[in-house]
């Protein structure tokens, strides 16, 4: 049985809607993916709030098919770095990256060095739940899992930025080692890994431009 409750958010007048959307865009447009982090501590409560925010994402049939693994201990971060670099060495130095991929990454200047994974105070690994688990151990079908988890990842990135921190949507490839290392159950698959912290004082980011609105928005006709 569907149950409903009233939803009465404050009515924002159109002029203020414009102003708010401009201000939020300006703030989000300042966000950059970062690979150079400071070792400074970030309160655990901030991480919990960021994960709470990400978990407000809409999801297929409201199954909320995600698990955020919060990692702050030195040993686990070290183990993740070692395993990620091992995979990435095969990509970058062992010829596993196909030429078109290698070419696409050239402007980003990425390589197999993932030392930032040990510099950051926190790593969050987002897992998708391919199916749910009922308390009796039986499987519960999830819907639109990739879409749902992708939206949660987007809210995570926005929440990190809003808090004044930086992150990177890191996908060490392949990511199966994270399931083993973090002892996640069979129904979960790693989706993306987020190192989170303050950007380094000498942080540099690639000179990239975002597509203008005219390239990303079209109207029919
Ligand atoms: N997983 C590799 C390669 C990589 C792939 C993409 I697509 C990027 O935008 C950046 C890197 C790595 O993490 O280096």
Coordinates of C-alpha atoms and ligand atoms in Angstrom, one line a residue:
X1 CA 0.0 0.0 0.0
X2 CA 1.4 3.4 -1.0
X3 CA 1.5 5.9 1.8
X4 CA 1.8 9.6 1.3
X5 CA 2.7 12.6 3.4
X6 CA 2.5 16.3 2.6
X7 CA 5.5 18.0 0.8
X8 CA 5.4 21.8 1.1
X9 CA 8.9 23.2 0.4
X10 CA 8.9 27.0 0.7
X11 CA 7.8 28.7 -2.6
X12 CA 10.8 30.5 -4.1
X13 CA 9.9 33.4 -6.5
X14 CA 11.2 33.1 -10.0
X15 CA 13.8 36.0 -9.6
X16 CA 15.2 34.2 -6.7
X17 CA 15.2 30.9 -8.5
X18 CA 17.4 32.6 -11.1
X19 CA 19.7 34.1 -8.5
X20 CA 20.0 30.8 -6.6
X21 CA 20.7 28.7 -9.7
X22 CA 23.4 31.2 -10.8
X23 CA 25.1 31.1 -7.5
X24 CA 25.0 27.3 -7.3
X25 CA 26.4 27.0 -10.8
X26 CA 29.2 29.5 -10.0
X27 CA 30.1 27.4 -7.0
X28 CA 30.0 24.1 -8.8
X29 CA 31.9 25.5 -11.7
X30 CA 34.8 26.2 -9.3
X31 CA 35.0 22.4 -8.5
X32 CA 38.0 20.5 -9.9
X33 CA 39.0 16.9 -9.6
X34 CA 42.2 16.8 -7.6
X35 CA 45.1 14.4 -7.5
X36 CA 47.3 16.5 -5.2
X37 CA 46.0 16.4 -1.6
X38 CA 47.1 17.8 1.7
X39 CA 47.6 15.4 4.6
X40 CA 45.4 17.6 6.9
X41 CA 42.8 15.9 8.9
X42 CA 39.1 16.1 8.1
X43 CA 36.5 15.5 10.8
X44 CA 34.8 12.2 10.6
X45 CA 31.4 13.9 11.1
X46 CA 31.9 15.8 7.9
X47 CA 32.4 12.5 6.1
X48 CA 29.3 11.1 7.7
X49 CA 27.3 14.2 6.6
X50 CA 28.7 13.9 3.0
X51 CA 27.7 10.3 2.8
X52 CA 24.3 11.1 4.3
X53 CA 23.8 13.7 1.6
X54 CA 24.9 11.3 -1.2
X55 CA 22.4 8.8 0.2
X56 CA 19.5 11.2 -0.4
X57 CA 19.8 10.4 -4.1
X58 CA 16.7 9.2 -5.9
X59 CA 16.9 5.5 -6.8
X60 CA 15.0 2.9 -8.7
X61 CA 12.0 1.8 -6.6
X62 CA 13.7 3.6 -3.7
X63 CA 16.0 0.6 -3.2
X64 CA 19.0 2.8 -2.4
X65 CA 21.3 0.2 -3.8
X66 CA 24.6 1.6 -2.5
X67 CA 27.1 1.0 0.2
X68 CA 29.7 3.7 1.1
X69 CA 32.8 2.2 2.7
X70 CA 34.6 4.8 4.8
X71 CA 38.3 4.2 5.2
X72 CA 40.5 6.3 7.5
X73 CA 43.1 3.8 8.8
X74 CA 46.6 3.9 7.5
X75 CA 46.9 0.2 6.8
X76 CA 43.8 -0.1 4.6
X77 CA 44.8 3.1 2.7
X78 CA 48.2 1.6 2.1
X79 CA 46.8 -1.7 0.9
X80 CA 44.5 0.1 -1.5
X81 CA 47.4 2.2 -2.9
X82 CA 49.6 -0.9 -3.4
X83 CA 46.8 -2.8 -5.1
X84 CA 45.6 0.1 -7.3
X85 CA 49.1 0.9 -8.4
X86 CA 49.7 -2.7 -9.3
X87 CA 46.7 -2.7 -11.6
X88 CA 47.6 0.7 -13.0
X89 CA 51.1 -0.3 -13.8
X90 CA 49.7 -3.0 -16.0
X91 CA 47.5 -0.4 -17.6
X92 CA 50.1 2.3 -18.2
X93 CA 53.4 0.4 -18.4
X94 CA 52.2 -3.2 -19.3
X95 CA 50.3 -2.0 -22.4
X96 CA 46.9 -2.9 -21.1
X97 CA 45.5 0.5 -21.9
X98 CA 44.3 0.5 -25.5
X99 CA 45.9 3.3 -27.7
X100 CA 42.8 5.4 -28.0
X101 CA 42.4 5.4 -24.2
X102 CA 46.0 6.3 -23.7
X103 CA 45.6 9.2 -26.1
X104 CA 42.4 10.4 -24.4
X105 CA 44.3 10.5 -21.0
X106 CA 47.3 12.4 -22.3
X107 CA 45.9 15.9 -21.4
X108 CA 45.2 14.7 -17.9
X109 CA 48.8 13.6 -17.3
X110 CA 47.8 10.6 -15.3
X111 CA 50.1 7.7 -14.6
X112 CA 50.4 4.6 -12.4
X113 CA 51.5 6.7 -9.3
X114 CA 48.5 6.8 -6.9
X115 CA 50.4 8.1 -3.9
X116 CA 47.5 10.4 -3.1
X117 CA 45.7 7.3 -1.8
X118 CA 48.0 7.4 1.2
X119 CA 48.1 11.2 1.6
X120 CA 44.3 11.7 2.0
X121 CA 42.7 11.5 5.5
X122 CA 39.8 9.5 4.0
X123 CA 39.0 7.2 1.1
X124 CA 35.4 6.3 0.4
X125 CA 34.6 3.4 -1.9
X126 CA 31.2 3.4 -3.3
X127 CA 29.8 -0.1 -4.0
X128 CA 26.6 -0.8 -6.1
X129 CA 24.3 -3.5 -4.8
X130 CA 23.5 -5.6 -7.8
X131 CA 20.7 -7.1 -5.8
X132 CA 19.6 -6.6 -2.2
X133 CA 19.6 -9.1 0.6
X134 CA 16.5 -9.7 2.7
X135 CA 17.1 -10.5 6.4
X136 CA 16.3 -14.1 5.7
X137 CA 19.2 -14.2 3.1
X138 CA 17.0 -14.3 0.0
X139 CA 17.7 -12.0 -2.9
X140 CA 15.8 -8.8 -3.6
X141 CA 15.8 -7.4 -7.1
X142 CA 17.2 -3.9 -7.5
X143 CA 16.3 -1.6 -10.4
X144 CA 18.3 0.9 -12.4
X145 CA 21.3 0.2 -10.2
X146 CA 23.9 2.1 -12.3
X147 CA 21.7 5.1 -12.8
X148 CA 20.9 5.2 -9.0
X149 CA 24.5 4.8 -7.9
X150 CA 25.7 7.3 -10.5
X151 CA 23.3 9.9 -9.1
X152 CA 24.5 9.2 -5.6
X153 CA 28.1 9.6 -6.8
X154 CA 27.2 13.0 -8.2
X155 CA 25.7 14.2 -5.0
X156 CA 28.7 12.9 -3.2
X157 CA 31.0 15.0 -5.4
X158 CA 28.8 18.1 -4.9
X159 CA 28.7 17.5 -1.1
X160 CA 32.5 17.2 -0.9
X161 CA 32.9 20.4 -2.8
X162 CA 30.3 22.3 -0.7
X163 CA 32.1 21.3 2.4
X164 CA 35.3 22.9 1.2
X165 CA 37.1 19.7 0.4
X166 CA 38.3 18.0 -2.8
X167 CA 37.9 14.6 -4.3
X168 CA 38.6 12.5 -7.4
X169 CA 36.3 10.0 -9.1
X170 CA 38.9 7.4 -9.2
X171 CA 38.3 4.1 -11.0
X172 CA 41.5 2.0 -10.6
X173 CA 40.9 -0.6 -13.2
X174 CA 39.9 -3.4 -12.7
X175 CA 38.5 -2.7 -9.3
X176 CA 37.7 -6.2 -8.1
X177 CA 40.6 -6.1 -5.6
X178 CA 38.4 -3.7 -3.5
X179 CA 35.7 -6.3 -2.9
X180 CA 38.4 -8.7 -1.5
X181 CA 40.3 -6.1 0.4
X182 CA 37.2 -4.5 2.0
X183 CA 35.5 -7.9 2.5
X184 CA 32.3 -6.9 0.8
X185 CA 29.6 -9.4 0.1
X186 CA 28.9 -11.1 -3.2
X187 CA 26.0 -8.9 -4.1
X188 CA 28.2 -5.8 -4.1
X189 CA 30.5 -4.5 -6.9
X190 CA 32.9 -1.5 -6.6
X191 CA 31.5 1.5 -8.5
X192 CA 34.0 4.3 -7.8
X193 CA 36.6 5.2 -5.3
X194 CA 36.8 8.7 -3.8
X195 CA 40.0 10.0 -2.1
X196 CA 38.8 12.9 0.0
X197 CA 40.7 15.7 1.7
X198 CA 42.0 19.3 1.3
X199 CA 43.8 20.1 -1.9
X200 CA 47.6 20.4 -1.4
X201 CA 48.9 24.0 -1.0
X202 CA 50.8 23.5 -4.3
X203 CA 47.9 21.7 -6.0
X204 CA 47.8 21.8 -9.8
X205 CA 45.0 20.6 -12.1
X206 CA 45.0 20.1 -15.8
X207 CA 44.0 23.1 -17.9
X208 CA 40.7 21.9 -19.1
X209 CA 37.6 23.8 -20.4
X210 CA 34.0 22.7 -19.9
X211 CA 31.8 22.5 -22.9
X212 CA 29.6 25.7 -23.2
X213 CA 25.9 25.4 -22.7
X214 CA 25.3 25.6 -26.5
X215 CA 27.2 22.3 -26.8
X216 CA 25.5 20.4 -24.0
X217 CA 22.0 21.7 -24.3
X218 CA 19.7 21.4 -27.3
X219 CA 16.1 22.2 -27.8
X220 CA 13.9 20.3 -30.3
X221 CA 12.9 21.9 -33.6
Ligands
LIG1 N1 42.0 4.1 -14.2 C1 43.2 4.8 -14.7 C2 43.0 5.5 -16.0 C3 42.1 6.6 -16.1 C4 41.0 6.5 -16.8 C5 40.1 7.6 -17.0 I1 38.5 7.3 -18.2 C6 40.4 8.8 -16.4 O1 39.6 9.9 -16.6 C7 41.6 8.9 -15.7 C8 42.4 7.8 -15.5 C9 43.8 5.8 -13.6 O2 43.1 5.9 -12.6 O3 44.8 6.3 -13.8

